[in-house]
CSV table of C-alpha atoms in Angstrom, one decimal:
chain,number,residue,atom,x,y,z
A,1,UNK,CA,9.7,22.0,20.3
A,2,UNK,CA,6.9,23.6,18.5
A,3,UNK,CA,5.8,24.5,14.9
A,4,UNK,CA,6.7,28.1,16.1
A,5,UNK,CA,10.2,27.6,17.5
A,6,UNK,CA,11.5,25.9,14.0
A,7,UNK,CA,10.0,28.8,12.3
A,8,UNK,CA,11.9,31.6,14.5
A,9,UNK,CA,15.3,30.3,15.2
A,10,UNK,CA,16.9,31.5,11.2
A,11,UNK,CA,20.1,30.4,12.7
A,12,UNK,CA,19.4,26.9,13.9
A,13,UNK,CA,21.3,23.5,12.2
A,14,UNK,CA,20.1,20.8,10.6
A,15,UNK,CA,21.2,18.5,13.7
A,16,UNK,CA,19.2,20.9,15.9
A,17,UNK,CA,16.5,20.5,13.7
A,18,UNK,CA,16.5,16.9,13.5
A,19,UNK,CA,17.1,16.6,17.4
A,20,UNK,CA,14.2,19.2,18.3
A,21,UNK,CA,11.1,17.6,15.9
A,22,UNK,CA,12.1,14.2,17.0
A,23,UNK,CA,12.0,14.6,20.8
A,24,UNK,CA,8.6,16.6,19.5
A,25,UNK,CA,7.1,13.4,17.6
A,26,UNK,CA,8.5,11.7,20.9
A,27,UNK,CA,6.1,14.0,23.5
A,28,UNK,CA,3.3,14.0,21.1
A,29,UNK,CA,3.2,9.7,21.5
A,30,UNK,CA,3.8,8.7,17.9
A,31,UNK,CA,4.9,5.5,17.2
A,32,UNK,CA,7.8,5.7,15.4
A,33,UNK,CA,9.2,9.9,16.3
A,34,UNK,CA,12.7,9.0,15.5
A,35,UNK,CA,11.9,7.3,11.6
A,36,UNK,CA,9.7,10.1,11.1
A,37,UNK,CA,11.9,13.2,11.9
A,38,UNK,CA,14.5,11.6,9.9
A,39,UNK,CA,12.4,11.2,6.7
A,40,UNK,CA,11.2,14.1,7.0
A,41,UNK,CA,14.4,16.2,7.9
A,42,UNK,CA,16.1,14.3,4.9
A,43,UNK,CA,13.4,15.3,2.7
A,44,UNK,CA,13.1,18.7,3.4
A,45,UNK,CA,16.7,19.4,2.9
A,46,UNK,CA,17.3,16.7,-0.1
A,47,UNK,CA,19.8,14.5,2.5
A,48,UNK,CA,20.6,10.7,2.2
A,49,UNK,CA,21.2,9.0,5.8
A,50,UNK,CA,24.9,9.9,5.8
A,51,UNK,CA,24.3,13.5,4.4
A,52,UNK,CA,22.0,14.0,8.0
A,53,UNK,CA,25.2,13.1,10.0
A,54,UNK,CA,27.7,14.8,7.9
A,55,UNK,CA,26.0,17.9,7.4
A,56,UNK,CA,24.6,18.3,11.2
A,57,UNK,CA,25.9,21.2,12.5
A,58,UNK,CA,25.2,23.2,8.8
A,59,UNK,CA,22.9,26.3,9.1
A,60,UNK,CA,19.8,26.1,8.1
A,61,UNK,CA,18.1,29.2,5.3
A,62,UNK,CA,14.6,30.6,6.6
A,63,UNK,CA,13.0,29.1,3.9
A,64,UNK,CA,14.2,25.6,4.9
A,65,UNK,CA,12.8,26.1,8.3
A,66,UNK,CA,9.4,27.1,7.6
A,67,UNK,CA,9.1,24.4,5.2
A,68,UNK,CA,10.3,22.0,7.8
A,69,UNK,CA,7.9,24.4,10.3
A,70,UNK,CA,4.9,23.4,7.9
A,71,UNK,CA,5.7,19.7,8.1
A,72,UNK,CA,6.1,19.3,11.5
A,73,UNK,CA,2.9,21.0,12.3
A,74,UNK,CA,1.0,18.4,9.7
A,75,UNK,CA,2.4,15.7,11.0
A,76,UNK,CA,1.6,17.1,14.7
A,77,UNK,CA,-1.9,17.2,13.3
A,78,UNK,CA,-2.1,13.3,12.4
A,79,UNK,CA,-1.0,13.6,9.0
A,80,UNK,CA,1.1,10.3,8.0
A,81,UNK,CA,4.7,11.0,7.1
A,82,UNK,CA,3.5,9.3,3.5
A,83,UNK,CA,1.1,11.4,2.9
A,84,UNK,CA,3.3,14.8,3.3
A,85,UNK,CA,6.3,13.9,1.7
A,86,UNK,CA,3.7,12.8,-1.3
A,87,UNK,CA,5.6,9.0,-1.6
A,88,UNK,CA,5.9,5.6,0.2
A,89,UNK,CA,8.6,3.1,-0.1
A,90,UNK,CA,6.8,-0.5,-0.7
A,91,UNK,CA,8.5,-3.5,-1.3
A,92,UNK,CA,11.3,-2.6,-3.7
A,93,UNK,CA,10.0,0.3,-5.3
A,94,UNK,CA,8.3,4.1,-4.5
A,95,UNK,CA,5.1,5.1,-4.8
A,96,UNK,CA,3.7,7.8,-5.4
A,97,UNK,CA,0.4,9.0,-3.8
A,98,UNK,CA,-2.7,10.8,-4.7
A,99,UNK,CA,-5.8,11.7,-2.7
A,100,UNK,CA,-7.5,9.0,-5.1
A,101,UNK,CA,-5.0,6.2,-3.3
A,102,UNK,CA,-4.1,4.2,-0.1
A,103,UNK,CA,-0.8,4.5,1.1
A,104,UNK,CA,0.3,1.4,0.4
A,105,UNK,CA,1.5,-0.1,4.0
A,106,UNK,CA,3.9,-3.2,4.9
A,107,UNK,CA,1.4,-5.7,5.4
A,108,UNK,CA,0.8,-5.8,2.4
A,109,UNK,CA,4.0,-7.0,1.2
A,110,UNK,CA,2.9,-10.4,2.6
A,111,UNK,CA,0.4,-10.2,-0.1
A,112,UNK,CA,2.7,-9.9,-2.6
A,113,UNK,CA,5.0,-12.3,-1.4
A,114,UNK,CA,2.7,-15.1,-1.3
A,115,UNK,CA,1.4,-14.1,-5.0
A,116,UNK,CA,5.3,-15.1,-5.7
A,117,UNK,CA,4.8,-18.2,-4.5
A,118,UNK,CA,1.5,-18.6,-6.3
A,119,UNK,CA,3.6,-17.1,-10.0
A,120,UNK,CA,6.5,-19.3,-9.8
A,121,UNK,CA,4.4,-22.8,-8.8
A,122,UNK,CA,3.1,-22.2,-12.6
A,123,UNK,CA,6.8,-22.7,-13.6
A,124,UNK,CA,5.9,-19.5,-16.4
A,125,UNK,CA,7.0,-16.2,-16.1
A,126,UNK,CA,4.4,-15.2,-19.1
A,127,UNK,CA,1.3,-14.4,-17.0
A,128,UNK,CA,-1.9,-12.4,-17.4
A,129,UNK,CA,-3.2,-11.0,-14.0
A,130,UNK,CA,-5.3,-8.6,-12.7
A,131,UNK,CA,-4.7,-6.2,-9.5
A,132,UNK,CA,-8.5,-5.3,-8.4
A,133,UNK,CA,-8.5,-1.8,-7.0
A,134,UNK,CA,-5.0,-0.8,-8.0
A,135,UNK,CA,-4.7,2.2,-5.8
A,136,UNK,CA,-1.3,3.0,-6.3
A,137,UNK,CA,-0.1,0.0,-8.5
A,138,UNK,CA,2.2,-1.4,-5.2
A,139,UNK,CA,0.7,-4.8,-5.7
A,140,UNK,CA,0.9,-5.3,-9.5
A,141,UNK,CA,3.8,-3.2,-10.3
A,142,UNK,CA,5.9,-5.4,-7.7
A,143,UNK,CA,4.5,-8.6,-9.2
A,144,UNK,CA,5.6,-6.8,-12.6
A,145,UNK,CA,9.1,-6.4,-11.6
A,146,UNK,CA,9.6,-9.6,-10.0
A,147,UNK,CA,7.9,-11.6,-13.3
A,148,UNK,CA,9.4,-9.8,-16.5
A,149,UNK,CA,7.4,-11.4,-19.1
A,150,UNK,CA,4.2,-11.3,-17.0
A,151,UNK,CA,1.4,-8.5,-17.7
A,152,UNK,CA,-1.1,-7.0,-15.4
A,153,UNK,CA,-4.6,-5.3,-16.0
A,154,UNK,CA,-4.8,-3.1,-13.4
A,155,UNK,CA,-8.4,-2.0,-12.4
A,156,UNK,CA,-10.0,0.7,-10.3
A,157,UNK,CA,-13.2,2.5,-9.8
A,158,UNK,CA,-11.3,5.6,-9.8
A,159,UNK,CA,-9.3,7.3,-12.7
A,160,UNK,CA,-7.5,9.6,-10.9
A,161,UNK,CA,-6.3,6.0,-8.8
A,162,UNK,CA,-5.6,4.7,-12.4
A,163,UNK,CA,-3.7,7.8,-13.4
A,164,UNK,CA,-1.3,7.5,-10.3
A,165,UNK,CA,-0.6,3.8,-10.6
A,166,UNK,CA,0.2,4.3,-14.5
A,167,UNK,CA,2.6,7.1,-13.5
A,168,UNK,CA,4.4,4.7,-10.9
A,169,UNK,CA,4.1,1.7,-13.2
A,170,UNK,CA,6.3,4.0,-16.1
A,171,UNK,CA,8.6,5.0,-12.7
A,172,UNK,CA,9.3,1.7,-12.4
A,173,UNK,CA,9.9,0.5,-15.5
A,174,UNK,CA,6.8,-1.7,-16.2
A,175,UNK,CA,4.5,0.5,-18.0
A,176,UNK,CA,4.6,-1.2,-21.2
A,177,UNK,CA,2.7,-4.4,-19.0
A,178,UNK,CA,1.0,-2.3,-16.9
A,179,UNK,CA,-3.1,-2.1,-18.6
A,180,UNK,CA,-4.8,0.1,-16.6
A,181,UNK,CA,-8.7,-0.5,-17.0
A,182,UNK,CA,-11.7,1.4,-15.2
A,183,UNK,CA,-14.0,-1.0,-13.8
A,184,UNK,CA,-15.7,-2.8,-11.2
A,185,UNK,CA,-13.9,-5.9,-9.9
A,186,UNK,CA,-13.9,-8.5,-13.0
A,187,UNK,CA,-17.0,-7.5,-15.0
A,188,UNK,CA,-14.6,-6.7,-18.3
A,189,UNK,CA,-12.6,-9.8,-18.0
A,190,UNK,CA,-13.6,-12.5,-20.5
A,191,UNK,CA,-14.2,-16.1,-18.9
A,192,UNK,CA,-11.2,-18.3,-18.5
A,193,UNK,CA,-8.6,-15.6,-19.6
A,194,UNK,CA,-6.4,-14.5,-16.1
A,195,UNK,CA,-3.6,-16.7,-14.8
A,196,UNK,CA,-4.2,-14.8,-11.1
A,197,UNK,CA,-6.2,-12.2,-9.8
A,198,UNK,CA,-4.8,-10.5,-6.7
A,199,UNK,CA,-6.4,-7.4,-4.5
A,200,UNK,CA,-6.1,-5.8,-1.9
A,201,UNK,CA,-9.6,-4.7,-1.3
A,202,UNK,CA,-11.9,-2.9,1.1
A,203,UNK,CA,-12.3,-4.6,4.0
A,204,UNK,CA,-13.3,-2.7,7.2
A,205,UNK,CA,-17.1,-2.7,8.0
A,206,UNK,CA,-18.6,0.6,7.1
A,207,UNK,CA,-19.7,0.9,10.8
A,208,UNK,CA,-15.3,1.0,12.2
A,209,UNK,CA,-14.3,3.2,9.4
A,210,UNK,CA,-15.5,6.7,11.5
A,211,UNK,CA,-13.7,4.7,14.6
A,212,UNK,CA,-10.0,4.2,12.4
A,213,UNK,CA,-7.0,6.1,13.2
A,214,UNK,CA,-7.4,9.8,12.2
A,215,UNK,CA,-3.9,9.2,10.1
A,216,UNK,CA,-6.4,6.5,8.3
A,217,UNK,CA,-9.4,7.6,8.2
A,218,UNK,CA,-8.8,11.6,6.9
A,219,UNK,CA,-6.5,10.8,4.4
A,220,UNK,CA,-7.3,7.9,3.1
A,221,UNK,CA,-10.1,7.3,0.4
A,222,UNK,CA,-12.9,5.9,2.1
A,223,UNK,CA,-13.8,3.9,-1.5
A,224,UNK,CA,-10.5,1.9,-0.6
A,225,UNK,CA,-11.7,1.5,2.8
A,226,UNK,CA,-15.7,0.7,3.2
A,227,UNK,CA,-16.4,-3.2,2.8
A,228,UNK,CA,-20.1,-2.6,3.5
A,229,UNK,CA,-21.8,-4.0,6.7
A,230,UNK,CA,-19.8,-6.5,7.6
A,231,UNK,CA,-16.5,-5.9,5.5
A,232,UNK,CA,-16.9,-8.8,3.2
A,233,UNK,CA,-18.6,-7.2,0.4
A,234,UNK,CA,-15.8,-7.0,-1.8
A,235,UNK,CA,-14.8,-10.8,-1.1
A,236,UNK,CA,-18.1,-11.9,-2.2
A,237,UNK,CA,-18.0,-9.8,-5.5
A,238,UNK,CA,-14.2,-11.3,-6.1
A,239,UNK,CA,-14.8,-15.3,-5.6
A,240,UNK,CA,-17.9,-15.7,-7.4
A,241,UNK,CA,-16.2,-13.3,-10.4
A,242,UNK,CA,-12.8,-15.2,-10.0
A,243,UNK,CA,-14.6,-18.8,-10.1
A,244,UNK,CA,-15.2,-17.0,-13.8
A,245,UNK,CA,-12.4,-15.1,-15.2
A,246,UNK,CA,-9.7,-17.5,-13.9
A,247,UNK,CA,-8.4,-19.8,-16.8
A,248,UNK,CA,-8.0,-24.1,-14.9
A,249,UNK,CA,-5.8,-24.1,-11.8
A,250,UNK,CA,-5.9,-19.9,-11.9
A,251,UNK,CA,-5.0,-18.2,-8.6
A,252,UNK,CA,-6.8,-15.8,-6.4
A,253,UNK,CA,-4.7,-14.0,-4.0
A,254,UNK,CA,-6.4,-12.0,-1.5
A,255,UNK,CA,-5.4,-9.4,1.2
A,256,UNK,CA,-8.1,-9.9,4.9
A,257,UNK,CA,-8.3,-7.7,7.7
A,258,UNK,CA,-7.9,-9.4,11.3
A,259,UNK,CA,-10.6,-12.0,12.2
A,260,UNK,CA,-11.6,-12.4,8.6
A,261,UNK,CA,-10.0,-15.8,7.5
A,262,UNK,CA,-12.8,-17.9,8.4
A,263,UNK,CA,-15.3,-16.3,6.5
A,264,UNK,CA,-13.4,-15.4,3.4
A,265,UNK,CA,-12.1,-18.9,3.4
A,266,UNK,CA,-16.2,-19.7,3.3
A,267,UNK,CA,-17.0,-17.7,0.4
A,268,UNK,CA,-13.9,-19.1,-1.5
A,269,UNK,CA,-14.8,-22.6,-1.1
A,270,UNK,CA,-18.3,-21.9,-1.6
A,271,UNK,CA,-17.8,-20.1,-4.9
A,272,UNK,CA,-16.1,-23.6,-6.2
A,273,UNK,CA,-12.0,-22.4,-5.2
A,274,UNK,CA,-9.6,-24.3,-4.0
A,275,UNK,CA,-8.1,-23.0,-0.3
A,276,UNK,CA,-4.5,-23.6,-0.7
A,277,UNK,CA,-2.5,-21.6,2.2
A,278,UNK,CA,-2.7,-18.5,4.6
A,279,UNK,CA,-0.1,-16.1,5.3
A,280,UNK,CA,0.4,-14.4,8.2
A,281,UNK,CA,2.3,-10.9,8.7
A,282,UNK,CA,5.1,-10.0,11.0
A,283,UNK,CA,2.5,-9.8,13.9
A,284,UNK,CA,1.4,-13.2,13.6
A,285,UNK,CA,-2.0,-11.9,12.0
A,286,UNK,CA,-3.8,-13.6,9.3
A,287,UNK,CA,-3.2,-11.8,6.4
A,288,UNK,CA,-3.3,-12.8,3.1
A,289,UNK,CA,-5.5,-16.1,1.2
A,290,UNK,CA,-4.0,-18.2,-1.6
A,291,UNK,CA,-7.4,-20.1,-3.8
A,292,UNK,CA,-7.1,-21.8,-6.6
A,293,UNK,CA,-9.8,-22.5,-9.6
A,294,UNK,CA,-10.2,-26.3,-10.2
A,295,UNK,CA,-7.5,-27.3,-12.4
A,296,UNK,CA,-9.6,-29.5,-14.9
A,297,UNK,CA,-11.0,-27.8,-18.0
């Protein structure tokens, strides 16, 4: 099936539709054709999972068709499924996205996961902590929701990444804690004052980021991406500025990329933190850090 043939046949179903653009996403060799036709059949024709079953053998308008048309053809051209329905589901909540953002992506809910741990060790759900380089808000507006009383600064270089995070931080109910700040890393935060700092930042040397999927790498913002030469930059800025702003037995959760754990473990424990565990993702990859600041005043 092509972009044309959705766009010709007025009289097609829904459940041709659906069956056509996934045996489509199938030939084409993407990695998951049958979850993408169905989020993006569902979308385009406002359907739950049980409405795309139910309602199969409905017509389909013209105008449905083209639109679904248009979407097949940008997601034929590498476009991520995230990126055109304009959302991603991340941990218990959706995102939206901007062109200022990351689509947020599963492995980091191992990030977030761990951070848990990290929140409820303190035996206080009334925490300050900072998300550095927001993005969309999936880390700290999940930390938000799972810790009531706690409060997050939220900081990003950009303020249209700011803007989006606020919009899914009111989404999801956590605006009032949600205190977005444009900055870089933890040069507004005064000494001693965070509970935890987590992030998720840029970690891919700025010599791979040209070399990363097109699905990556054209829709992604490259600030969210470049970690400089060797793809530590942002891990040096974060443990020597942690060491700082974390208040005595403070957390810093961190987010690596694959084959970094040795080396961010380094700069941790050479800016004075505390290595308390690694976390792994569903691959088996090294993917998250746990530090802690020396707990004596």
């Amino acid at each position: 099936m092509s972009e044309g043939t959705i766009g010709s046949v007025s009289e097609a179903t829904i459940g041709a539709l659906h069956r056509a653009l996934r045996q489509a996403l199938r030939n084409a060799g993407f990695e998951t054709p049958d979850l993408d036709a169905r989020l993006l059949v569902c979308d385009t024709f406002a359907l739950d999972a049980a409405g795309l079953i139910l309602r199969a053998d409905e017509p389909v308008a013209p105008e449905g068709a083209e639109r679904l048309r248009e979407r097949t053809r940008r997601r034929l051209a590498g476009e991520p499924v995230g990126r055109i329905l304009g959302r991603r589901f991340f941990f218990e909540h959706e995102f939206q996205l901007s062109p200022d953002t990351l689509e947020p992506r599963p492995d980091t809910e191992v990030l977030v996961e761990l951070a848990a741990e990290a929140f409820r060790k303190k035996g206080t759900g009334n925490l300050l902590f900072a998300d550095v380089g927001v993005g969309t808000g999936a880390i700290g507006v999940s930390l938000l929701a799972l810790f009531p009383e706690s409060r997050c600064v939220a900081i990003d270089l950009s303020e249209g990444a700011l803007d989006t995070a606020l919009e899914n931080a009111r989404a999801a109910g956590v605006a009032d804690r949600f205190l977005p700040l444009r900055g870089d890393y933890l040069g507004a935060i005064g000494p001693g004052s965070l509970a935890a700092v987590v992030s998720n930042p840029p970690y891919i040397p700025s010599r791979d980021v040209d070399a990363l999927d097109p699905g990556v790498r054209e829709h992604d913002p490259r600030l969210a991406l470049d970690g400089g030469a060797d793809g530590l930059d942002a891990y040096r800025a974060l443990t020597q500025a942690a060491r700082l702003c974390l208040a005595p037995g403070g957390d810093l959760l961190l987010e690596i990329g694959i084959g970094q754990e040795r080396d961010v473990r380094a700069l941790g424990e050479g800016a004075g933190l505390v290595w308390r565990q690694t976390r792994a993702d569903l691959a088996g990859i090294a993917r998250a850090l746990w530090f802690q600041s020396d707990d004596r005043a």
